[in-house]
Amino acid sequence: MSRLSSAFAKGHPALVTFITAGDPTPGATPAILDALVAGGADVIELGMPFTDPMADGPAIQEANIRSLGAGTKTADIFRMAADFRARHPDVPLVLMGYANPMTTRGSEWFAGECQKAGVDGVICVDIPPEEDPELGPALRAVGVSLIRLATPTSDAARLPAILEGSSGFLYYVSVAGITGKQQAALGSIEEAVKRIKSTTDIPVAVGFGVRTPEQAAAIAKHADGVVVGSALVDLVAQHGADAAGPVEALTRALAEAVHSAR
Amino acid sequence: MNAPAPNSFRTLPDDRGHFGQFGGRYVAETLMPLILELETAYRAAKADPKFTEEFEDLLEHYVGRPSPLYFAPRITEELGGAQVWFKRDELNHTGAHKINNCIGQILLAMRMGKTRIIAETGAGQHGVATATVCARFGLPCVIFMGATDVARQAPNVFRMKLLGAEVVPVTSGAATLKDAMNEALRDWVANVHDTFYIIGTAAGPHPYPEMVRDFQSVIGREARAQLLSRTGRLPDLLVAAIGGGSNAIGLFHPFLDDPTVKMLGVEAAGHGLDFAHAASLAGGRPGILHGNKTYLLQDDDGQITEAHSISAGLDYPGIGPEHSWLKEIGRVDYTSVTDTEALEGFQLLCRTEGIIPALEPAHAIAAVAKVAPTMDKDQIIIANLCGRGDKDIFTVAEALGVEM
């Protein structure tokens, strides 16, 4: 069983946490990643900073700017990933970001680096199924999961195309909008998750706008996983290089809420 | 490398929105259904004679088309080579070619039942044109504009506000056109249900590059018919400035299958290609940004680098995907012109023809000034005068060290 499959087969909903690599500096990231693990995160998403994060709200935009300002390079991110894999052999690690940094040296190069660094999956915000040849084949060839996004605008007709060639889990973006903003009504999330789960066995993790343990627990009643990003990134913004402690505390509260939701 | 030349250069994009390896639909999943719906709606509109009729009626009676094709005798004499003709799109309502596309897109928006319009703008010309059509049709309008551009294009900001638009200054990144486009995309993704995004250049996800090109092709269609009726022949060379490339593709596209017509796209070389510039083809490489694959200014990691041009309208690190394709297959030549050369072109046209051009077409004029003297006197150049210069007089005064 892959690390991602195991993370969703623990008998309780999974907590998926996001931070931006190199925020506030490349040196600070390992301790923050360790804090996520110590706090009980089941899956780690490591954001690849990009100059033009079109799908992100202010919190993650600022994190990108801090990271790039500190000189974070793609090579640093793969080094962080490889070191993480050495420290945490069993915790799944997913890279999340935008198409250009992922494909700029060719998708085979990127997929190969993911494989070498022990990266389990990749979420690319701006490669929809229609442009899959840009990245999907290279990832599948080396056994790295391509994790796709589904949204409130993905109707029944689009879902099969989204699911085709994706693996690991499906990231359900609960609001039509950017990261870190408002949260969707619980009822609509429950309905959407039900609809998706009726068509696939892939675990469904729900994110965008989830900030508190209470919100996370409510969603975890219906979903296989809950994604929290901007709330953690805000702590990094607030505490900088000393963010590990507060990040671990929030992660623990979120994990307890999600793991015991049902 | 040496792929056989296609039978026609005018059949792309393909059904996936690609021009060769360029173009495509690189957008967040939230936008995909809307992009597909837009494509369907555009296909239906394109096939509907009523849509074309309304578009052409507005171009004639509201925009003031056809714009004149003007033979410029004094600049021709001064340069001492080919005859220089200008396609006078600066005489359009709102003073630039941008309005052609805005008319087409707002008609499409209303056809789709959208009730709110957003747009990005650099120099403010597209913002003004969008605000204008929104006032004309009574739709609310939000314009995203980099804070840097808000400062250097104050007259256009005021125009947009007079026209009833809300102007949102964008402070992220370098606070110029690319950042305005990011912010417009963020707004769109959160308001897909009622909002239509009027993209101002022939870039972005499919079908925008095709759609903007089609709406702007009125420039080239008119120019072709006008020159044929005046001289009985086709031009030898077309010249146009390129930021995203909408005025250039509008002029070029109707001539692409005329093998004797050469074409020259002029990028902004800013301080020079070894320094800060906005010449994506000359100084960039293919990548993915703002929904399409195209030539981009970027570093080794694929991070987008800041563009620079004295012309706010050319200050963009990408270019429309069809231009990337036309460069790769060699149908169109591309060159670049520095800020200093553009300022010389600006003054040359003022002095010789009594026309104050925008800084964008001043780049085309500077390229004409270089190439015309190398051509025969019986040859014909058409350059696109895609905007008038009123908005730029403060920038030019500052660059020339004049206190106003």
XYZ file of C-alpha atoms in Angstrom:
666
model
C 0.000 0.000 0.000
C 1.340 3.448 -0.915
C 2.013 6.028 1.740
C -0.951 8.093 0.480
C -3.336 5.129 0.542
C -2.207 4.240 4.061
C -2.816 7.796 5.247
C -6.474 7.487 4.240
C -6.827 3.955 5.660
C -6.180 4.645 9.335
C -9.818 4.199 10.292
C -10.373 7.914 10.790
C -10.497 10.979 8.515
C -7.109 12.378 7.534
C -5.721 15.818 8.285
C -3.921 17.264 5.278
C -1.774 20.307 6.049
C -0.222 22.848 3.723
C 2.748 25.145 4.166
C 4.815 27.030 1.603
C 8.368 25.741 1.108
C 11.025 28.259 2.058
C 8.657 30.453 4.069
C 10.036 32.531 5.685
C 13.407 31.030 4.713
C 14.527 27.677 3.296
C 16.284 27.010 6.603
C 13.055 27.328 8.578
C 11.036 24.780 6.609
C 12.363 21.466 8.054
C 11.371 22.407 11.623
C 7.907 23.504 10.478
C 7.444 20.239 8.545
C 8.493 18.294 11.655
C 5.966 20.308 13.676
C 3.188 19.273 11.298
C 4.149 15.613 11.742
C 4.492 15.946 15.513
C 1.069 17.621 15.674
C -0.529 14.660 13.933
C -0.899 15.656 10.266
C -1.565 12.615 8.086
C -0.522 14.138 4.763
C 1.824 17.076 4.149
C 1.400 19.417 1.216
C 4.513 21.449 0.519
C 3.768 24.502 -1.594
C 6.214 25.400 -4.340
C 6.440 29.192 -4.368
C 5.618 30.973 -7.636
C 5.811 34.615 -8.626
C 2.237 34.578 -9.935
C 0.013 32.480 -7.649
C -3.243 33.208 -9.432
C -5.432 30.868 -7.368
C -4.186 32.016 -3.989
C -5.495 34.606 -1.570
C -3.374 37.166 0.285
C -1.998 34.760 2.965
C -0.389 32.341 0.512
C 0.551 35.120 -1.939
C 2.565 36.718 0.873
C 4.130 33.361 1.764
C 5.261 33.003 -1.857
C 6.786 36.458 -1.790
C 8.601 35.767 1.513
C 9.952 32.473 0.220
C 11.155 33.776 -3.141
C 12.534 36.862 -1.392
C 14.598 34.543 0.809
C 16.026 32.983 -2.358
C 14.193 29.642 -2.382
C 15.066 27.647 -5.520
C 13.453 24.528 -6.911
C 16.588 22.590 -5.975
C 16.135 23.678 -2.332
C 12.583 22.320 -2.355
C 13.678 18.889 -3.577
C 16.433 18.898 -0.937
C 13.798 19.685 1.748
C 11.643 16.866 0.401
C 14.481 14.324 0.349
C 15.558 15.256 3.896
C 11.946 15.019 5.069
C 11.681 11.564 3.539
C 14.819 10.491 5.429
C 13.424 11.778 8.739
C 9.856 10.555 8.182
C 9.834 7.392 6.071
C 6.060 6.866 6.378
C 4.468 10.328 6.140
C 3.180 11.134 2.647
C 4.520 14.320 1.109
C 2.815 16.103 -1.769
C 4.157 19.055 -3.765
C 1.568 21.689 -4.662
C 2.070 24.588 -7.025
C 1.769 26.028 -10.501
C 2.563 24.668 -13.936
C 5.491 26.821 -14.946
C 7.973 25.941 -12.181
C 6.936 22.267 -12.503
C 7.372 22.010 -16.265
C 10.107 24.504 -16.995
C 12.881 21.879 -17.206
C 10.525 19.363 -18.796
C 7.949 17.183 -17.053
C 10.252 14.123 -17.094
C 12.894 16.044 -15.174
C 10.333 17.175 -12.606
C 8.800 13.719 -12.217
C 12.251 12.168 -11.850
C 13.234 14.630 -9.122
C 9.946 13.924 -7.296
C 10.646 10.220 -7.422
C 14.236 10.589 -6.205
C 13.179 12.851 -3.334
C 10.430 10.471 -2.177
C 7.580 12.797 -3.102
C 4.301 10.851 -3.182
C 2.084 13.141 -5.193
C 1.800 16.415 -7.082
C -1.040 18.950 -7.182
C -0.781 21.388 -10.055
C -3.300 24.205 -9.845
C -3.293 25.279 -13.492
C -3.080 22.036 -15.440
C -6.679 20.844 -15.911
C -7.392 17.402 -17.430
C -7.507 19.049 -20.885
C -3.758 19.791 -20.644
C -2.780 16.534 -18.936
C -0.002 15.702 -21.465
C 1.979 18.594 -19.991
C 2.642 16.744 -16.719
C 0.432 13.695 -16.108
C 2.186 11.038 -18.240
C 5.601 11.819 -16.761
C 4.318 11.525 -13.188
C 2.401 8.310 -13.827
C 5.445 6.789 -15.528
C 7.431 7.036 -12.286
C 4.563 6.183 -9.950
C 4.064 9.649 -8.481
C 0.360 10.401 -7.922
C -1.228 13.217 -9.878
C -3.755 14.678 -7.474
C -6.448 16.645 -9.262
C -8.804 19.294 -8.008
C -12.568 19.227 -8.270
C -14.643 22.319 -7.542
C -18.277 23.345 -7.117
C -18.213 24.129 -10.855
C -17.059 20.615 -11.817
C -20.340 19.086 -12.889
C -21.138 15.422 -13.321
C -20.022 15.567 -16.935
C -16.511 16.719 -15.983
C -15.899 14.413 -13.017
C -14.880 11.349 -15.044
C -12.258 13.395 -16.927
C -10.922 14.758 -13.644
C -10.722 11.295 -12.093
C -9.126 9.726 -15.171
C -5.392 9.484 -14.553
C -5.558 10.929 -11.050
C -4.640 8.979 -7.940
C -3.754 9.351 -4.256
C -6.744 11.456 -3.358
C -9.095 13.976 -4.942
C -8.805 17.514 -3.622
C -12.305 18.987 -3.445
C -12.076 22.785 -3.483
C -15.186 23.642 -1.495
C -15.608 27.229 -2.709
C -15.399 28.775 -6.155
C -12.669 31.212 -5.260
C -9.116 31.602 -4.019
C -7.390 30.068 -1.001
C -7.911 31.298 2.530
C -11.183 33.126 1.990
C -14.726 32.276 2.995
C -15.858 28.783 3.859
C -18.583 27.005 1.926
C -21.861 26.035 3.537
C -21.573 22.612 5.150
C -24.626 21.303 3.361
C -23.168 21.960 -0.066
C -19.906 20.245 0.918
C -21.735 17.175 2.193
C -23.762 16.968 -1.022
C -20.710 17.414 -3.256
C -18.626 14.817 -1.415
C -21.486 12.340 -1.619
C -21.828 12.969 -5.331
C -18.091 12.482 -5.960
C -17.823 9.397 -3.758
C -20.644 7.739 -5.652
C -18.452 7.744 -8.753
C -15.001 6.848 -7.386
C -13.101 4.937 -4.711
C -10.382 7.609 -4.485
C -10.422 9.331 -1.070
C -11.863 12.852 -1.146
C -10.156 15.602 0.858
C -11.922 18.949 1.236
C -10.134 22.281 1.470
C -10.201 26.056 0.889
C -11.292 28.287 3.751
C -10.979 25.701 6.549
C -9.355 27.494 9.519
C -10.509 26.079 12.857
C -10.743 22.645 14.512
C -14.529 23.092 14.679
C -14.832 23.705 10.930
C -12.450 20.844 10.215
C -14.412 18.417 12.411
C -17.703 19.339 10.756
C -16.259 18.618 7.312
C -14.507 15.438 8.482
C -17.929 13.983 9.326
C -18.474 13.644 5.573
C -15.057 13.688 3.874
C -12.080 11.338 3.890
C -9.782 14.224 4.639
C -9.666 17.910 5.470
C -7.059 20.309 4.082
C -5.864 23.291 6.120
C -3.439 25.774 4.569
C -3.867 29.508 5.014
C -4.452 29.271 8.797
C -1.054 27.542 9.188
C 0.625 29.902 6.743
C -0.739 32.819 8.799
C 1.089 31.406 11.846
C 4.317 31.307 9.848
C 3.713 34.914 8.818
C 3.169 35.858 12.432
C 5.988 33.895 14.082
C 8.557 33.614 11.294
C 11.467 31.328 12.093
C 9.858 30.518 15.488
C 6.648 29.231 13.920
C 7.227 25.530 14.664
C 5.679 25.684 18.173
C 2.457 27.474 17.236
C 2.168 25.385 14.043
C 2.445 22.171 16.065
C -0.180 23.389 18.532
C -2.728 24.276 15.842
C -1.993 21.063 13.938
C -2.593 19.028 17.135
C -5.932 20.733 17.750
C -6.951 20.190 14.117
C -5.791 16.560 14.131
C -7.698 15.741 17.307
C -10.839 17.324 15.876
C -10.552 15.608 12.494
C -9.502 12.184 13.796
C -12.396 11.990 16.250
C -15.045 13.499 13.994
C -16.742 10.164 13.365
C 13.035 21.673 -37.191
C 12.173 22.242 -40.860
C 8.555 21.194 -40.779
C 6.852 21.740 -44.130
C 5.001 25.044 -44.346
C 1.264 24.588 -43.775
C -1.166 25.252 -46.643
C -2.655 28.060 -44.610
C -1.387 30.026 -41.626
C -4.929 31.011 -40.725
C -6.514 27.747 -39.545
C -5.298 27.659 -35.943
C -5.904 27.215 -33.104
C -6.796 23.525 -33.225
C -9.822 22.212 -31.338
C -7.825 22.120 -28.088
C -6.900 25.761 -28.473
C -3.290 25.123 -29.439
C -1.119 27.002 -31.934
C 1.528 24.330 -32.420
C 2.942 23.813 -28.919
C 1.566 27.178 -27.749
C -1.777 28.374 -26.406
C -4.027 25.919 -24.595
C -6.157 26.184 -21.461
C -3.953 26.258 -18.371
C -6.459 27.427 -15.793
C -7.701 26.345 -12.391
C -10.446 23.715 -12.456
C -12.972 26.276 -11.187
C -12.616 28.202 -14.444
C -12.597 25.229 -16.828
C -16.377 24.785 -17.192
C -16.728 28.513 -17.840
C -13.914 28.501 -20.408
C -15.633 25.643 -22.228
C -18.981 27.438 -22.054
C -17.327 30.580 -23.415
C -15.911 28.639 -26.334
C -19.321 27.175 -27.173
C -20.961 30.590 -26.900
C -18.287 32.166 -29.092
C -18.675 29.486 -31.773
C -22.429 30.108 -31.824
C -21.976 33.876 -31.970
C -19.412 33.616 -34.751
C -21.891 31.603 -36.811
C -24.778 33.984 -36.126
C -25.148 36.718 -38.776
C -27.049 38.846 -36.251
C -24.023 38.926 -33.946
C -21.706 39.988 -36.778
C -24.227 42.583 -37.928
C -24.480 44.146 -34.485
C -20.686 44.076 -34.056
C -20.118 45.776 -37.403
C -22.853 48.315 -36.823
C -21.281 49.379 -33.526
C -17.824 49.496 -35.092
C -19.116 51.826 -37.790
C -21.387 54.129 -35.836
C -19.945 54.022 -32.312
C -16.231 53.377 -32.846
C -15.971 55.288 -36.122
C -14.669 52.559 -38.423
C -13.280 52.072 -40.915
C -10.228 53.918 -39.654
C -8.301 55.706 -42.409
C -5.284 54.230 -44.139
C -3.000 57.220 -44.424
C -0.014 57.681 -46.727
C 2.545 59.656 -44.720
C 4.493 61.748 -47.238
C 6.886 63.644 -44.991
C 8.066 60.700 -42.912
C 8.448 58.746 -46.155
C 10.595 61.543 -47.579
C 12.639 61.906 -44.414
C 13.393 58.186 -44.237
C 14.180 58.093 -47.969
C 13.081 54.551 -48.746
C 9.807 52.623 -48.834
C 6.455 54.445 -48.783
C 5.157 54.609 -45.225
C 1.428 54.235 -44.659
C -0.319 54.258 -41.284
C -3.458 52.411 -40.276
C -5.063 55.097 -38.147
C -6.580 53.082 -35.296
C -5.652 55.895 -32.949
C -8.653 57.746 -34.427
C -11.083 55.200 -33.004
C -13.422 56.234 -30.227
C -11.329 56.063 -27.006
C -8.137 56.571 -28.990
C -6.819 53.079 -29.500
C -7.502 49.740 -31.159
C -8.616 48.198 -27.850
C -12.262 49.190 -28.343
C -12.676 46.804 -31.321
C -12.202 43.813 -29.047
C -14.245 45.262 -26.175
C -17.276 45.715 -28.412
C -17.051 42.079 -29.502
C -16.571 40.707 -26.002
C -19.310 42.704 -24.320
C -21.788 41.597 -26.985
C -20.733 38.034 -26.216
C -21.002 38.642 -22.453
C -24.582 39.849 -22.807
C -25.396 36.934 -25.096
C -24.191 34.639 -22.301
C -26.367 36.428 -19.746
C -23.429 37.780 -17.725
C -24.202 40.869 -15.696
C -20.834 42.052 -14.397
C -17.653 42.881 -16.342
C -14.061 42.766 -15.132
C -10.856 43.595 -16.981
C -7.151 44.151 -16.420
C -5.310 47.119 -17.818
C -1.726 48.260 -18.209
C -1.549 51.637 -19.921
C -5.219 52.084 -19.203
C -6.296 51.968 -22.855
C -8.008 48.614 -22.480
C -9.476 49.732 -19.148
C -10.895 52.859 -20.754
C -12.252 50.870 -23.688
C -13.868 48.340 -21.320
C -15.319 51.069 -19.096
C -16.657 52.713 -22.246
C -18.540 49.684 -23.530
C -19.827 48.973 -20.013
C -21.247 52.505 -19.841
C -22.680 52.084 -23.324
C -24.488 48.878 -22.341
C -25.178 49.702 -18.706
C -23.153 46.937 -17.059
C -21.153 47.334 -13.830
C -17.411 47.323 -14.477
C -14.375 46.611 -12.285
C -10.913 47.374 -13.695
C -7.798 45.882 -12.102
C -4.735 48.046 -12.635
C -1.243 47.780 -11.159
C -0.622 50.505 -8.595
C 2.524 51.538 -10.504
C 0.434 52.019 -13.635
C -2.280 53.862 -11.708
C 0.415 56.378 -10.783
C 1.908 56.752 -14.259
C -1.390 56.742 -16.193
C -3.460 59.067 -14.023
C -5.470 60.589 -16.915
C -6.767 57.169 -17.943
C -7.646 56.308 -14.340
C -9.786 59.425 -14.193
C -11.376 58.584 -17.560
C -12.360 55.127 -16.313
C -13.903 56.616 -13.189
C -15.825 59.186 -15.236
C -17.189 56.305 -17.272
C -18.489 54.710 -14.106
C -15.911 51.968 -13.606
C -14.449 50.960 -10.282
C -10.634 50.997 -10.580
C -8.896 48.600 -8.189
C -5.170 49.332 -7.725
C -3.176 46.095 -7.447
C -0.136 46.255 -5.200
C 1.238 42.711 -5.472
C 4.416 41.952 -7.425
C 5.721 44.901 -9.443
C 2.173 46.268 -9.452
C 1.941 46.349 -13.247
C -0.023 44.561 -15.961
C 0.839 40.958 -15.042
C -0.201 41.530 -11.435
C -3.415 43.189 -12.583
C -4.120 40.079 -14.649
C -3.476 37.797 -11.641
C -5.935 39.820 -9.588
C -8.554 39.805 -12.353
C -8.245 35.998 -12.531
C -8.692 35.798 -8.737
C -11.832 37.890 -8.967
C -13.153 35.824 -11.855
C -12.605 32.503 -10.094
C -14.686 33.785 -7.179
C -17.470 35.223 -9.354
C -17.804 32.798 -12.258
C -21.581 32.682 -11.979
C -22.248 36.254 -13.133
C -18.954 37.737 -14.306
C -17.408 38.037 -17.772
C -13.688 38.743 -17.983
C -12.873 40.958 -20.980
C -9.208 40.140 -21.607
C -7.539 42.970 -23.480
C -4.908 41.181 -25.491
C -4.633 38.116 -27.684
C -3.437 35.991 -24.776
C -4.939 34.015 -21.893
C -6.689 30.651 -22.040
C -8.359 29.457 -25.231
C -10.631 30.823 -26.724
C -9.378 34.306 -25.798
C -6.370 34.443 -28.172
C -8.570 33.372 -31.075
C -11.494 35.564 -30.078
C -9.427 38.722 -29.541
C -7.616 38.089 -32.812
C -10.897 37.701 -34.663
C -12.322 40.929 -33.230
C -9.092 42.826 -33.966
C -8.731 41.390 -37.467
C -11.004 44.179 -38.650
C -7.778 46.237 -38.697
C -6.053 44.015 -41.235
C -9.179 43.354 -43.298
C -9.768 47.066 -43.707
C -6.124 47.842 -44.407
C -5.947 45.127 -47.054
C -9.077 46.381 -48.860
C -8.057 50.040 -48.496
C -4.588 49.569 -49.940
C -5.868 47.375 -52.755
C -8.444 49.978 -53.728
C -5.946 52.856 -53.500
C -2.926 51.221 -55.158
C -4.158 47.977 -56.635
C -1.527 46.036 -54.723
C -0.669 44.441 -51.408
C 1.874 45.917 -49.004
C 5.442 44.605 -48.867
C 5.761 44.891 -45.109
C 3.475 45.212 -42.104
C 4.857 46.627 -38.856
C 3.189 46.636 -35.441
C 4.197 46.971 -31.803
C 3.727 43.983 -29.503
C 2.993 43.761 -25.815
C 0.482 40.929 -25.673
C 0.174 41.409 -29.416
C -3.498 42.167 -30.144
C -3.009 45.094 -32.540
C -0.248 43.187 -34.341
C -2.227 39.985 -34.792
C -5.227 42.086 -35.854
C -3.183 43.680 -38.629
C -1.214 40.572 -39.588
C -3.791 37.801 -39.573
C -5.746 38.726 -42.732
C -2.416 38.875 -44.645
C -0.842 35.648 -43.339
C -1.633 33.693 -46.495
C -0.318 36.419 -48.815
C 3.205 35.094 -49.391
C 4.625 38.407 -50.681
C 3.643 40.297 -47.538
C 6.367 40.323 -44.908
C 5.572 41.139 -41.316
C 7.544 42.615 -38.477
C 6.425 42.534 -34.841
C 8.186 45.011 -32.576
C 8.757 44.149 -28.925
C 9.808 46.596 -26.237
C 13.540 46.331 -25.509
C 13.209 48.766 -22.571
C 16.677 49.728 -21.342
C 18.178 47.188 -23.800
C 18.003 43.405 -24.120
C 20.897 42.957 -21.668
C 19.034 45.022 -19.087
C 15.391 45.362 -18.020
C 13.084 44.897 -21.016
C 9.740 43.436 -22.097
C 10.809 41.445 -25.173
C 9.475 37.939 -24.444
C 10.391 36.494 -27.845
C 13.884 37.990 -27.928
C 14.756 37.356 -24.296
C 12.389 34.677 -23.034
C 11.579 31.009 -23.554
C 8.361 28.980 -23.648
C 6.463 28.547 -20.397
C 2.973 28.626 -18.876
C 1.339 31.745 -17.440
C -2.127 33.292 -17.380
C -3.798 30.336 -18.988
C -1.544 29.798 -21.991
C 1.780 28.395 -23.047
C 3.885 31.025 -24.746
C 7.251 32.788 -24.651
C 7.816 34.275 -21.201
C 10.481 36.261 -19.415
C 11.520 33.890 -16.648
C 14.462 32.571 -14.677
C 15.889 29.026 -14.686
C 13.295 27.886 -12.125
C 10.371 29.203 -14.178
C 9.779 32.184 -11.917
C 8.424 35.055 -13.987
C 10.743 38.048 -14.171
C 9.559 41.634 -14.202
C 9.242 43.297 -17.570
C 10.215 46.899 -18.206
C 9.152 49.294 -20.904
C 8.615 53.063 -20.979
C 5.285 52.103 -22.500
C 2.939 50.769 -19.844
C 0.990 48.931 -22.543
C 4.013 46.842 -23.558
C 5.175 46.185 -20.003
C 4.238 42.492 -19.888
C 6.527 39.435 -19.537
C 4.537 37.300 -22.006
C 3.095 37.506 -25.503
C 0.050 36.081 -27.256
C 0.561 32.398 -28.158
C -0.128 32.866 -31.860
C 2.881 35.191 -32.072
C 5.049 32.523 -30.409
C 3.877 30.097 -33.084
C 4.376 32.567 -35.957
C 7.902 33.196 -34.701
C 8.703 29.474 -34.458
C 7.465 28.687 -37.961
C 9.156 31.807 -39.302
C 6.109 33.436 -40.927
C 6.568 36.688 -39.005
C 9.853 38.378 -38.079
C 10.204 39.913 -34.667
C 12.542 42.643 -33.549
C 12.781 44.958 -30.576
C 13.166 48.659 -29.966
C 14.511 50.399 -26.845
C 12.820 53.104 -24.767
C 15.221 55.656 -26.275
C 14.496 54.592 -29.844
C 10.755 54.639 -29.157
C 11.021 58.199 -27.839
C 12.788 59.144 -31.088
C 10.020 57.463 -33.091
C 7.433 59.321 -31.022
C 9.021 62.676 -31.820
C 9.621 61.782 -35.458
C 5.920 61.238 -36.084
C 4.935 64.392 -34.168
C 7.401 66.465 -36.197
C 6.833 65.021 -39.667
C 3.140 64.188 -39.752
C 1.468 66.197 -37.006
C 0.334 63.051 -35.224
C 1.116 62.409 -31.561
C 1.305 58.619 -31.250
C 1.049 56.554 -28.105
C 4.337 55.109 -26.834
C 3.201 51.654 -27.958
C 3.057 52.448 -31.717
C 6.107 54.697 -31.239
C 7.972 51.378 -31.063
C 6.565 50.417 -34.463
C 7.529 53.832 -35.853
C 11.091 53.400 -34.569
C 11.284 50.040 -36.341
C 9.910 51.612 -39.531
C 12.598 54.298 -39.263
C 15.240 51.558 -39.265
C 13.827 49.396 -42.027
C 12.261 51.863 -44.517
C 15.623 53.307 -45.669
C 16.786 49.788 -46.592
C 13.806 49.261 -48.926
C 13.047 50.501 -52.456
C 10.955 53.604 -53.035
C 8.239 51.633 -54.790
C 7.761 49.338 -51.822
C 4.995 49.862 -49.285
C 5.033 49.578 -45.508
C 1.856 49.662 -43.436
C 2.472 50.407 -39.770
C -0.299 50.162 -37.220
C -0.870 53.394 -35.363
C -2.745 51.586 -32.639
C -3.143 54.419 -30.127
C -2.900 58.160 -29.727
C -0.370 59.773 -27.420
C -2.359 62.142 -25.205
C -2.086 59.715 -22.296
C 1.707 59.563 -22.652
C 2.692 63.220 -22.809
C 3.602 63.288 -19.100
C 5.803 60.205 -19.407
C 7.474 61.624 -22.511
C 8.010 65.032 -20.881
C 9.677 63.344 -17.925
C 11.876 61.192 -20.173
C 12.926 64.256 -22.153
C 13.637 66.195 -18.979
C 10.885 68.764 -19.578
C 9.055 70.348 -16.609
C 5.314 70.646 -17.238
